[in-house]
Amino acid sequence: MSERKSYLEHAAVTVEDMKQSVDFFTNALGMKITRTKEE
């Protein structure tokens, strides 16, 4: 019997400082950016 793995498939977050937030999520948490929304 194999162990079931959990994962996060999608996250949408509103932030004040995009550069700082991208740095945190990609470098500290290892997440990948798949797309962004321009205003």
PDB file of C-alpha atoms in Angstrom:
ATOM      1  CA  MET A   1       0.000   0.000   0.000  1.00  0.00           C
ATOM      2  CA  SER A   2       1.518   3.351  -1.027  1.00  0.00           C
ATOM      3  CA  GLU A   3       1.365   6.511   1.042  1.00  0.00           C
ATOM      4  CA  ARG A   4      -1.086   9.134  -0.218  1.00  0.00           C
ATOM      5  CA  LYS A   5       0.578  12.507  -0.874  1.00  0.00           C
ATOM      6  CA  SER A   6      -1.055  15.903  -0.469  1.00  0.00           C
ATOM      7  CA  TYR A   7      -0.193  18.952  -2.524  1.00  0.00           C
ATOM      8  CA  LEU A   8      -1.286  22.516  -3.212  1.00  0.00           C
ATOM      9  CA  GLU A   9      -2.343  22.943  -6.818  1.00  0.00           C
ATOM     10  CA  HIS A  10      -3.393  26.598  -6.919  1.00  0.00           C
ATOM     11  CA  ALA A  11      -2.958  29.709  -4.787  1.00  0.00           C
ATOM     12  CA  ALA A  12      -4.086  33.288  -5.417  1.00  0.00           C
ATOM     13  CA  VAL A  13      -2.775  35.948  -3.043  1.00  0.00           C
ATOM     14  CA  THR A  14      -3.197  39.736  -3.008  1.00  0.00           C
ATOM     15  CA  VAL A  15       0.011  41.414  -1.804  1.00  0.00           C
ATOM     16  CA  GLU A  16       1.409  44.911  -1.236  1.00  0.00           C
ATOM     17  CA  ASP A  17       4.960  44.247  -2.510  1.00  0.00           C
ATOM     18  CA  MET A  18       5.010  41.870  -5.478  1.00  0.00           C
ATOM     19  CA  LYS A  19       8.816  41.563  -5.684  1.00  0.00           C
ATOM     20  CA  GLN A  20       9.188  40.703  -1.992  1.00  0.00           C
ATOM     21  CA  SER A  21       6.286  38.254  -2.107  1.00  0.00           C
ATOM     22  CA  VAL A  22       7.570  36.473  -5.215  1.00  0.00           C
ATOM     23  CA  ASP A  23      10.990  36.158  -3.567  1.00  0.00           C
ATOM     24  CA  PHE A  24       9.442  34.624  -0.437  1.00  0.00           C
ATOM     25  CA  PHE A  25       7.131  32.155  -2.177  1.00  0.00           C
ATOM     26  CA  THR A  26       9.696  31.004  -4.739  1.00  0.00           C
ATOM     27  CA  ASN A  27      12.911  30.987  -2.692  1.00  0.00           C
ATOM     28  CA  ALA A  28      11.701  30.283   0.860  1.00  0.00           C
ATOM     29  CA  LEU A  29       8.810  27.944   0.032  1.00  0.00           C
ATOM     30  CA  GLY A  30      10.023  26.527  -3.291  1.00  0.00           C
ATOM     31  CA  MET A  31       6.818  27.365  -5.175  1.00  0.00           C
ATOM     32  CA  LYS A  32       6.791  27.999  -8.917  1.00  0.00           C
ATOM     33  CA  ILE A  33       4.973  30.872 -10.636  1.00  0.00           C
ATOM     34  CA  THR A  34       2.737  29.609 -13.416  1.00  0.00           C
ATOM     35  CA  ARG A  35       1.076  32.923 -14.283  1.00  0.00           C
ATOM     36  CA  THR A  36       0.533  36.464 -13.006  1.00  0.00           C
ATOM     37  CA  LYS A  37      -2.201  39.046 -13.443  1.00  0.00           C
ATOM     38  CA  GLU A  38      -1.352  42.585 -14.502  1.00  0.00           C
ATOM     39  CA  GLU A  39      -3.678  45.430 -13.480  1.00  0.00           C
TER      40      GLU A  39
END
